[in-house]
PDB file of C-alpha atoms in Angstrom:
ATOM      1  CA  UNK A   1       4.540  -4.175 -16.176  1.00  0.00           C
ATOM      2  CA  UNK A   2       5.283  -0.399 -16.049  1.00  0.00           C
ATOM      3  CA  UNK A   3       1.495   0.460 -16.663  1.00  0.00           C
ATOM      4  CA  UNK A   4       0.042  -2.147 -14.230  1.00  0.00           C
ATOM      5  CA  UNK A   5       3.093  -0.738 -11.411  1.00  0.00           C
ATOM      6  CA  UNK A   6       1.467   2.543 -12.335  1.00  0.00           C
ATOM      7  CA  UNK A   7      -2.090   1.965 -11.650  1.00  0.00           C
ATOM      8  CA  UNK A   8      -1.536   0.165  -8.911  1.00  0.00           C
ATOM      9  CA  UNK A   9       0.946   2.465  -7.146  1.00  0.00           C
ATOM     10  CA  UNK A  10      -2.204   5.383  -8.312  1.00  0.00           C
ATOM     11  CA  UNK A  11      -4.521   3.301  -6.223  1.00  0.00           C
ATOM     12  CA  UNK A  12      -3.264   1.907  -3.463  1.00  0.00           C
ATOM     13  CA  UNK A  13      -1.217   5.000  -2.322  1.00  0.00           C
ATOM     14  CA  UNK A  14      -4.184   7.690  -0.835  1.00  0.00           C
ATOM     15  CA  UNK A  15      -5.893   4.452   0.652  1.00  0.00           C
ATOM     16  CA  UNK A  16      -2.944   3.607   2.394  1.00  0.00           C
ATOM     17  CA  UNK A  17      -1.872   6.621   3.452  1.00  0.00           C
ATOM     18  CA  UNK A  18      -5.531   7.565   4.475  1.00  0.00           C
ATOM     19  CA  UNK A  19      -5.340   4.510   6.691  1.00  0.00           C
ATOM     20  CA  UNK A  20      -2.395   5.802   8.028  1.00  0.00           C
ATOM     21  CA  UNK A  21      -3.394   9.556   9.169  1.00  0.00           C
ATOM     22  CA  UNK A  22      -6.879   8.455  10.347  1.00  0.00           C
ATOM     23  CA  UNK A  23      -6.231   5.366  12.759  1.00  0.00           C
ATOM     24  CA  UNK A  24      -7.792   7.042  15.467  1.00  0.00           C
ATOM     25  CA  UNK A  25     -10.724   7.610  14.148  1.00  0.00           C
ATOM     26  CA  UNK A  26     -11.069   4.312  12.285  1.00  0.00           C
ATOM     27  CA  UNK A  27      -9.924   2.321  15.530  1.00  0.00           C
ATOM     28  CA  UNK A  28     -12.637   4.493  17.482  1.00  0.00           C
ATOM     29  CA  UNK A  29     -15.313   3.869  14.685  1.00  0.00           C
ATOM     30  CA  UNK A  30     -14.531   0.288  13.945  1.00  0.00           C
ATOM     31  CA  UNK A  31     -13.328  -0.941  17.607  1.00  0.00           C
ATOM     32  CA  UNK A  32     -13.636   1.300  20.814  1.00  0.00           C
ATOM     33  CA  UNK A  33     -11.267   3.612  22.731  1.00  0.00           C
ATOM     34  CA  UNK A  34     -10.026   0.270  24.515  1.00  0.00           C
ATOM     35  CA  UNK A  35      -7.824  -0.373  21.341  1.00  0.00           C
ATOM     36  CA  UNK A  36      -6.108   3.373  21.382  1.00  0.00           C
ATOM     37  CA  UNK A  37      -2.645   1.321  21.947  1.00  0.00           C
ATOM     38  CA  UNK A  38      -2.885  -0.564  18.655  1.00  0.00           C
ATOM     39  CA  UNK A  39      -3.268   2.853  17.020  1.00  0.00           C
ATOM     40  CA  UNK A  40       0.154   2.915  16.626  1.00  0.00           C
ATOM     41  CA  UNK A  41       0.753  -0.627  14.620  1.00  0.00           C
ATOM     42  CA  UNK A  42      -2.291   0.755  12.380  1.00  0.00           C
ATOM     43  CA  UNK A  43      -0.301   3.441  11.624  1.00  0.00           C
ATOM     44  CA  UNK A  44       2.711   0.996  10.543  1.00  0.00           C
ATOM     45  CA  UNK A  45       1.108  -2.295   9.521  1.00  0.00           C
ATOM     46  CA  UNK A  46      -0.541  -0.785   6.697  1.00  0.00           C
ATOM     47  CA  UNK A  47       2.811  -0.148   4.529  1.00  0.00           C
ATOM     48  CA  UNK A  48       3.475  -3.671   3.994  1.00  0.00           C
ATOM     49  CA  UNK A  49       0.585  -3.417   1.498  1.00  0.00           C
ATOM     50  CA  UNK A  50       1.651  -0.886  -0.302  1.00  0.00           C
ATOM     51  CA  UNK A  51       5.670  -2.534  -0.743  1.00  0.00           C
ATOM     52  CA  UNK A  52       3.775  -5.825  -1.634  1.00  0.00           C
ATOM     53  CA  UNK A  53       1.502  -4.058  -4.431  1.00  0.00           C
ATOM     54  CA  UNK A  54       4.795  -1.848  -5.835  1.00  0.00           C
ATOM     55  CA  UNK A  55       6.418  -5.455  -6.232  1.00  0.00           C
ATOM     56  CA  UNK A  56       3.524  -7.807  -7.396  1.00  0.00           C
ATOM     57  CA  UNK A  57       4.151  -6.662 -11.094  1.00  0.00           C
ATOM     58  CA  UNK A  58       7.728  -7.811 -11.464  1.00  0.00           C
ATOM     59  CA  UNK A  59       7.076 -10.549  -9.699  1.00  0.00           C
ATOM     60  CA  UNK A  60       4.007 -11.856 -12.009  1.00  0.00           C
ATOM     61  CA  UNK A  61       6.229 -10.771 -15.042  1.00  0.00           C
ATOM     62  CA  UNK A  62       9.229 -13.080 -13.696  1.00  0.00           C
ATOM     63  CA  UNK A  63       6.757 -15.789 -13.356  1.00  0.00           C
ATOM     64  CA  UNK A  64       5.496 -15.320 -16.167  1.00  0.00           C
ATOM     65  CA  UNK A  65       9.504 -15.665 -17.738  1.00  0.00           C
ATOM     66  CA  UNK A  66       9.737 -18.839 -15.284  1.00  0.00           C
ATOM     67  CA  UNK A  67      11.803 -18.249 -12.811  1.00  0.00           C
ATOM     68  CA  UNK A  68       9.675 -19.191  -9.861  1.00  0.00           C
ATOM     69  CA  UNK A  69      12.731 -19.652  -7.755  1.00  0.00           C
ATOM     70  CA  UNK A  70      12.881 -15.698  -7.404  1.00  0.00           C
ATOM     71  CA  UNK A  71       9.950 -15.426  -5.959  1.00  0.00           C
ATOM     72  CA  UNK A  72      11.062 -18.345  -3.497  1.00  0.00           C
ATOM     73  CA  UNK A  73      14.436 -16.248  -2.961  1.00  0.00           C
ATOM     74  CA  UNK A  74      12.363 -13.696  -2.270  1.00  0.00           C
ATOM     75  CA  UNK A  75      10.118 -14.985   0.313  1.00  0.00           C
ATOM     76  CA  UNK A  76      13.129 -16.833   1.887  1.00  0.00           C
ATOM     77  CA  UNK A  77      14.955 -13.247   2.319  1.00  0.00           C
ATOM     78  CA  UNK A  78      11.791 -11.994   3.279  1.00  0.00           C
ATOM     79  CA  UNK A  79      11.238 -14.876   6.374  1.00  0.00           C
ATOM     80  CA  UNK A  80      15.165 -14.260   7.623  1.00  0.00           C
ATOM     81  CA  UNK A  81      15.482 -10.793   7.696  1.00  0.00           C
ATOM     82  CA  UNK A  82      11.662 -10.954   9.790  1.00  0.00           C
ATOM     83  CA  UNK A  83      12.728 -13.478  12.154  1.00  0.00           C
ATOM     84  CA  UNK A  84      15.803 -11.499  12.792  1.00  0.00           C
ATOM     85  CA  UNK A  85      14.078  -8.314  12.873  1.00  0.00           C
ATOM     86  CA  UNK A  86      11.579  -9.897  15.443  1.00  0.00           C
ATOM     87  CA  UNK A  87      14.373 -11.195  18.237  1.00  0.00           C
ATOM     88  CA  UNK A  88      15.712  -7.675  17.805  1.00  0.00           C
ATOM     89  CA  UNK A  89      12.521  -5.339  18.096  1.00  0.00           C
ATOM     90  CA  UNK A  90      10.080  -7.079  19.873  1.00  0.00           C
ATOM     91  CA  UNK A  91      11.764  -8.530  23.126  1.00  0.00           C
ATOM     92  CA  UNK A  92      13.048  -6.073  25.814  1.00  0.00           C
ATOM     93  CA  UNK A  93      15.949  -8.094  26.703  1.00  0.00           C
ATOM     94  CA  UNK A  94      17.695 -11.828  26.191  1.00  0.00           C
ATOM     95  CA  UNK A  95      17.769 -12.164  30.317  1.00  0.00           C
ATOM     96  CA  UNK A  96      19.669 -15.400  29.394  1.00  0.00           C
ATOM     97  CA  UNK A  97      23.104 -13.449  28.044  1.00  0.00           C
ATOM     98  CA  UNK A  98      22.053  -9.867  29.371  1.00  0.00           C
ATOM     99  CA  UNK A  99      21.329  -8.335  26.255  1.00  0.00           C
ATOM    100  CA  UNK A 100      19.203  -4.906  25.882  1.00  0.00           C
ATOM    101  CA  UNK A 101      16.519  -4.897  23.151  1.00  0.00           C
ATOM    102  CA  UNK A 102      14.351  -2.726  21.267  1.00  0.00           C
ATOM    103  CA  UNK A 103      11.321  -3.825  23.622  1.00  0.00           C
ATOM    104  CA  UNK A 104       8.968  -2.636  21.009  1.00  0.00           C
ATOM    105  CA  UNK A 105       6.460  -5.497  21.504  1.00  0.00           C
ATOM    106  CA  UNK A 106       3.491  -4.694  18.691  1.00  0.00           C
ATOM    107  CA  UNK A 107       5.511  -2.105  17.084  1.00  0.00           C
ATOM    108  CA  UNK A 108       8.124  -4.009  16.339  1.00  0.00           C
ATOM    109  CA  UNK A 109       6.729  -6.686  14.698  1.00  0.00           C
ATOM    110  CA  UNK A 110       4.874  -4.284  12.378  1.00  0.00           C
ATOM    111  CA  UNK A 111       8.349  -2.521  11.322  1.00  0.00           C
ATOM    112  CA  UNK A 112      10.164  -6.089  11.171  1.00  0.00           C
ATOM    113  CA  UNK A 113       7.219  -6.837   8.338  1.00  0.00           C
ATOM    114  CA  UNK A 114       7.471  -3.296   6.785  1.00  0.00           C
ATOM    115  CA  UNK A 115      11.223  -3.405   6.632  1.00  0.00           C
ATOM    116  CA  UNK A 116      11.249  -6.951   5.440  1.00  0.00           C
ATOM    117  CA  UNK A 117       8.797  -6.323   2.418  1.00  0.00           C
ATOM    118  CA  UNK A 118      10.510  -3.265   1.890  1.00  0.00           C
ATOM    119  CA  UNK A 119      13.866  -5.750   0.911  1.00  0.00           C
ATOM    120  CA  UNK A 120      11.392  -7.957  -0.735  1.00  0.00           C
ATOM    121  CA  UNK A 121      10.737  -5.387  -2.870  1.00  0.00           C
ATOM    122  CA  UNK A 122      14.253  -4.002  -3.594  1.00  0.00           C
ATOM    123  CA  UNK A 123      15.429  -8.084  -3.927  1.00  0.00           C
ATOM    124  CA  UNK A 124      12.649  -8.332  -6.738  1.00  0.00           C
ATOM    125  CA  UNK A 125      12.960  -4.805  -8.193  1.00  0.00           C
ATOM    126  CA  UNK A 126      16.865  -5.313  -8.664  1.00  0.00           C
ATOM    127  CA  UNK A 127      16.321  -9.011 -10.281  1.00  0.00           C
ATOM    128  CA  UNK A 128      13.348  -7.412 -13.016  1.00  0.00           C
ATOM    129  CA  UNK A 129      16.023  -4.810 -13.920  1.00  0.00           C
ATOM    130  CA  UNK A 130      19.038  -7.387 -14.532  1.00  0.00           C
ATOM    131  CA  UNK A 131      16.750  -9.783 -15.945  1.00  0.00           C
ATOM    132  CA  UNK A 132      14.634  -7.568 -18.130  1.00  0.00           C
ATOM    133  CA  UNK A 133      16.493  -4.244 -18.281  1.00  0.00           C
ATOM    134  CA  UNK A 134      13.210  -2.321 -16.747  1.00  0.00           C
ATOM    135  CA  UNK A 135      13.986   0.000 -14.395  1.00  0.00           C
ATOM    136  CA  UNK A 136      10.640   0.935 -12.921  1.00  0.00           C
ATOM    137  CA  UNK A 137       8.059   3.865 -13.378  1.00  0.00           C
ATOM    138  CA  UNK A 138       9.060   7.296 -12.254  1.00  0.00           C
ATOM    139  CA  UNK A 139       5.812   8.042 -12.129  1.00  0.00           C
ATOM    140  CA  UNK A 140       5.030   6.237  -8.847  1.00  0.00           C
ATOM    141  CA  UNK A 141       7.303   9.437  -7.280  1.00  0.00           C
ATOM    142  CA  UNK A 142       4.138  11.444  -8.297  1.00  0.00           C
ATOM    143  CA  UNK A 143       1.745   9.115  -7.062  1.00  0.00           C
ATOM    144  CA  UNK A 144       3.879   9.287  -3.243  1.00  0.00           C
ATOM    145  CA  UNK A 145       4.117  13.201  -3.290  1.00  0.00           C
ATOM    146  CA  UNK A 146       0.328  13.240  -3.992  1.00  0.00           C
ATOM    147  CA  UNK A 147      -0.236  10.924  -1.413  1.00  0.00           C
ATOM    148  CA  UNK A 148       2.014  12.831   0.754  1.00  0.00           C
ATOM    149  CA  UNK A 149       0.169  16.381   0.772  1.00  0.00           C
ATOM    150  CA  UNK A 150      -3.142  14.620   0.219  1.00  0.00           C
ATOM    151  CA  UNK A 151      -2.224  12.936   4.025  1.00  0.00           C
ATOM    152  CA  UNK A 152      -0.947  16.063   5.186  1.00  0.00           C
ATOM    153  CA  UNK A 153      -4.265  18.022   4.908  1.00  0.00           C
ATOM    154  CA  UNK A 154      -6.081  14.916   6.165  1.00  0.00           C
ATOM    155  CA  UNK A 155      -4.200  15.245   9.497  1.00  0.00           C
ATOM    156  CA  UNK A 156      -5.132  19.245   9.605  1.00  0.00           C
ATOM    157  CA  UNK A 157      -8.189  18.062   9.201  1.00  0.00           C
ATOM    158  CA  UNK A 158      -8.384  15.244  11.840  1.00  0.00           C
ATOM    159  CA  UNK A 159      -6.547  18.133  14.498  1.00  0.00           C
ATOM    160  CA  UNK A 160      -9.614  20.615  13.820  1.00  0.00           C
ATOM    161  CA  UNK A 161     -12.525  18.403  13.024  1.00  0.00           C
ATOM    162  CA  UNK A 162     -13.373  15.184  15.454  1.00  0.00           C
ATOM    163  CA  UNK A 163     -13.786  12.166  13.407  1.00  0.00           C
ATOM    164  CA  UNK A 164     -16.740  10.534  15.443  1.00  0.00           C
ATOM    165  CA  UNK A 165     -19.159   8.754  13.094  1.00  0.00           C
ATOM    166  CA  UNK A 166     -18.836   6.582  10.416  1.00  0.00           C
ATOM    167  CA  UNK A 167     -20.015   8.647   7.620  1.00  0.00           C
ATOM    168  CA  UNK A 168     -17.901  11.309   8.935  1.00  0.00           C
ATOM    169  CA  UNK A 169     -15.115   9.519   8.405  1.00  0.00           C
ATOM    170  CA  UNK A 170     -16.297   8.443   4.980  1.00  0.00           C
ATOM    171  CA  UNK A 171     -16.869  12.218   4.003  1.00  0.00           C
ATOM    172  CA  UNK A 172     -13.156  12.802   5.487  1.00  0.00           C
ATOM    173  CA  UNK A 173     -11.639   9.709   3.278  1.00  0.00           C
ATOM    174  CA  UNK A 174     -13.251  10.315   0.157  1.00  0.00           C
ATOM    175  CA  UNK A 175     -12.375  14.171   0.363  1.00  0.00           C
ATOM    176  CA  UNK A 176      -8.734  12.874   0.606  1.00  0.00           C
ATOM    177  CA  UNK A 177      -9.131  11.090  -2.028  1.00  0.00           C
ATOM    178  CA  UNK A 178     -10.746  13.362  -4.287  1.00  0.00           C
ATOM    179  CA  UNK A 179      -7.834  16.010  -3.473  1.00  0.00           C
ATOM    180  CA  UNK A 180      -5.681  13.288  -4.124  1.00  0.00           C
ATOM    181  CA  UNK A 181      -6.893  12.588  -7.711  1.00  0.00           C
ATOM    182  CA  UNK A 182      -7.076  16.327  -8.054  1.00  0.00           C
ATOM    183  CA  UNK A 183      -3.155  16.649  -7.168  1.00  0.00           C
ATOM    184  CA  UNK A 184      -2.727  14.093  -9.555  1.00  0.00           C
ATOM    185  CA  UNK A 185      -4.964  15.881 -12.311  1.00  0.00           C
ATOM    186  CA  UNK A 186      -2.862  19.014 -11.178  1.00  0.00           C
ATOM    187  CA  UNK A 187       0.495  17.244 -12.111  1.00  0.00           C
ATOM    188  CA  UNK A 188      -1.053  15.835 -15.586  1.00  0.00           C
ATOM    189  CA  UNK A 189      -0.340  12.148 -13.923  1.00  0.00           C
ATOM    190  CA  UNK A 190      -4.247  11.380 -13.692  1.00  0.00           C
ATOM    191  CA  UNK A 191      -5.710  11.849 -17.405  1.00  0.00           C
ATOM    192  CA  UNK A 192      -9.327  11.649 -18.968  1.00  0.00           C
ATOM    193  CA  UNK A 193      -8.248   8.294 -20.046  1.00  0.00           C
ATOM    194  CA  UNK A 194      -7.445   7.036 -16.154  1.00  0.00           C
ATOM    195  CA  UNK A 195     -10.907   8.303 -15.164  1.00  0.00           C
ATOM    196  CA  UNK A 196     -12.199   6.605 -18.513  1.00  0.00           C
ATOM    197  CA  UNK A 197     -10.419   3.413 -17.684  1.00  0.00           C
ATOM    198  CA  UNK A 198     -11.159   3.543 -13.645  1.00  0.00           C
ATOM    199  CA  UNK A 199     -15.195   4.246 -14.239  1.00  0.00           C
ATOM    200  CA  UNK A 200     -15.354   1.103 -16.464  1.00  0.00           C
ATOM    201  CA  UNK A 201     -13.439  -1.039 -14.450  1.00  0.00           C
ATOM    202  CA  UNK A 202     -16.024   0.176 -11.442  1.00  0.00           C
ATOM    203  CA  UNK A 203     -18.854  -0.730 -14.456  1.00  0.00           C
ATOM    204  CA  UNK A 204     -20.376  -3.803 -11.830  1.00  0.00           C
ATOM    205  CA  UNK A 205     -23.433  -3.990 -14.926  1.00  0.00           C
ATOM    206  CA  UNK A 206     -20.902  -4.386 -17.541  1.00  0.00           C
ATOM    207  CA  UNK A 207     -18.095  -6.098 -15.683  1.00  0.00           C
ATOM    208  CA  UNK A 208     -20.947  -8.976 -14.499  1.00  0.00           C
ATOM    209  CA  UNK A 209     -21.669  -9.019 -17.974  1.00  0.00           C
ATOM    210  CA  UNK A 210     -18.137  -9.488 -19.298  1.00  0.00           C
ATOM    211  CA  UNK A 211     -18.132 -12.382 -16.812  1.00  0.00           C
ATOM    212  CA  UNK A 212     -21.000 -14.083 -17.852  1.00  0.00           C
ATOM    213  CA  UNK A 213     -19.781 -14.009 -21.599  1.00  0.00           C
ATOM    214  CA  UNK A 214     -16.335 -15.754 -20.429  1.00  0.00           C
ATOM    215  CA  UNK A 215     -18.560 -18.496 -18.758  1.00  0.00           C
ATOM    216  CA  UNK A 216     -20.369 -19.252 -21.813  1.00  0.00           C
ATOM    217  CA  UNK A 217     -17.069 -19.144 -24.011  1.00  0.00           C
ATOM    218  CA  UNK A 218     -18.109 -16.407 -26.268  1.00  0.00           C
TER     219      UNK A 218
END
């Protein structure tokens, strides 16, 4: 559990927070300047994946002890707290009992569904740890600093350079990324063996081949 949390949490942090720092340029890239106002939710939205990945290995592992009805606890506290969330943040006002709201239309509903994965994933971080005594990987607090100064110089970036063409924003990503692994590298969190272990996963030669053994049952 602790070394899937850790890969995961190694992967799906820069692309996250690249998403984050460059919705401009992806929304002008990918959609038009008409969509500007959605930049925004881009820049919100895009957490929810990162909570969901952080708590997909306890949640397998409980699963896997069966105790399904966590991850239906789960979803249920997930759904309320939403739905509450929602009536709060996106409305401007209940004209019906004259009550002020958040009026946050599009933004709201993307921080009602990053705040409610974000319990999701305390509810099934604090049931793994009474359950299983496992109290998570520090390491992921590397993997978020990383992440942090990697998206820092990405938005220096994006304020001198403009982001314009696709391959531009390619070059822009996978220089984030690279600094990002080289933070990592820097902090002795991202190891010959990682690199070993992320260039054979990337293998598509072997990996088809791996696949094709497993269909013929060897």
């Amino acid at each position: 559990t602790l070394e899937s949390e850790r890969y995961l949490s190694m992967i799906v942090f820069p692309i996250i927070i690249a998403m984050v720092i460059l919705a401009e340029p992806i929304i002008h890239i990918l959609l038009s300047n008409r969509y500007y106002p959605a930049i925004p939710v881009l820049q919100i939205l895009p957490l929810f994946i990162l909570l969901e990945v952080l708590a997909r290995p306890y949640q397998s592992q409980l699963q896997g002890m069966n105790m399904p009805e966590i991850t239906r606890n789960r979803v249920f506290i997930m759904m309320i707290v939403n739905v509450l969330l929602n009536l709060v943040l996106i409305p401007k006002d209940i004209k019906s009992v004259g009550v002020k709201l958040a009026g946050l239309g599009s933004e709201g509903a993307a921080i009602a569904t990053v705040i409610s994965y974000f319990i999701g994933l305390i509810y099934i971080r604090l049931i793994a740890w009474k359950k299983t005594g496992i109290k998570g990987n520090y390491r992921i607090l590397l993997h978020a600093a990383a992440a942090a100064i990697m998206g820092y110089i990405l938005w220096n970036i994006e304020n001198v350079v403009r982001i314009a063409r696709w391959y531009e924003l390619l070059g822009v990503a996978a220089l984030g990324i690279g600094l990002y692994f080289a933070i990592l590298f820097v902090m002795r969190e991202f190891k010959k063996e990682d690199f070993e272990l992320f260039m054979d996963t990337l293998n598509v030669k072997k990996m088809l081949g791996y696949i094709k053994d497993e269909m013929k049952g060897k």
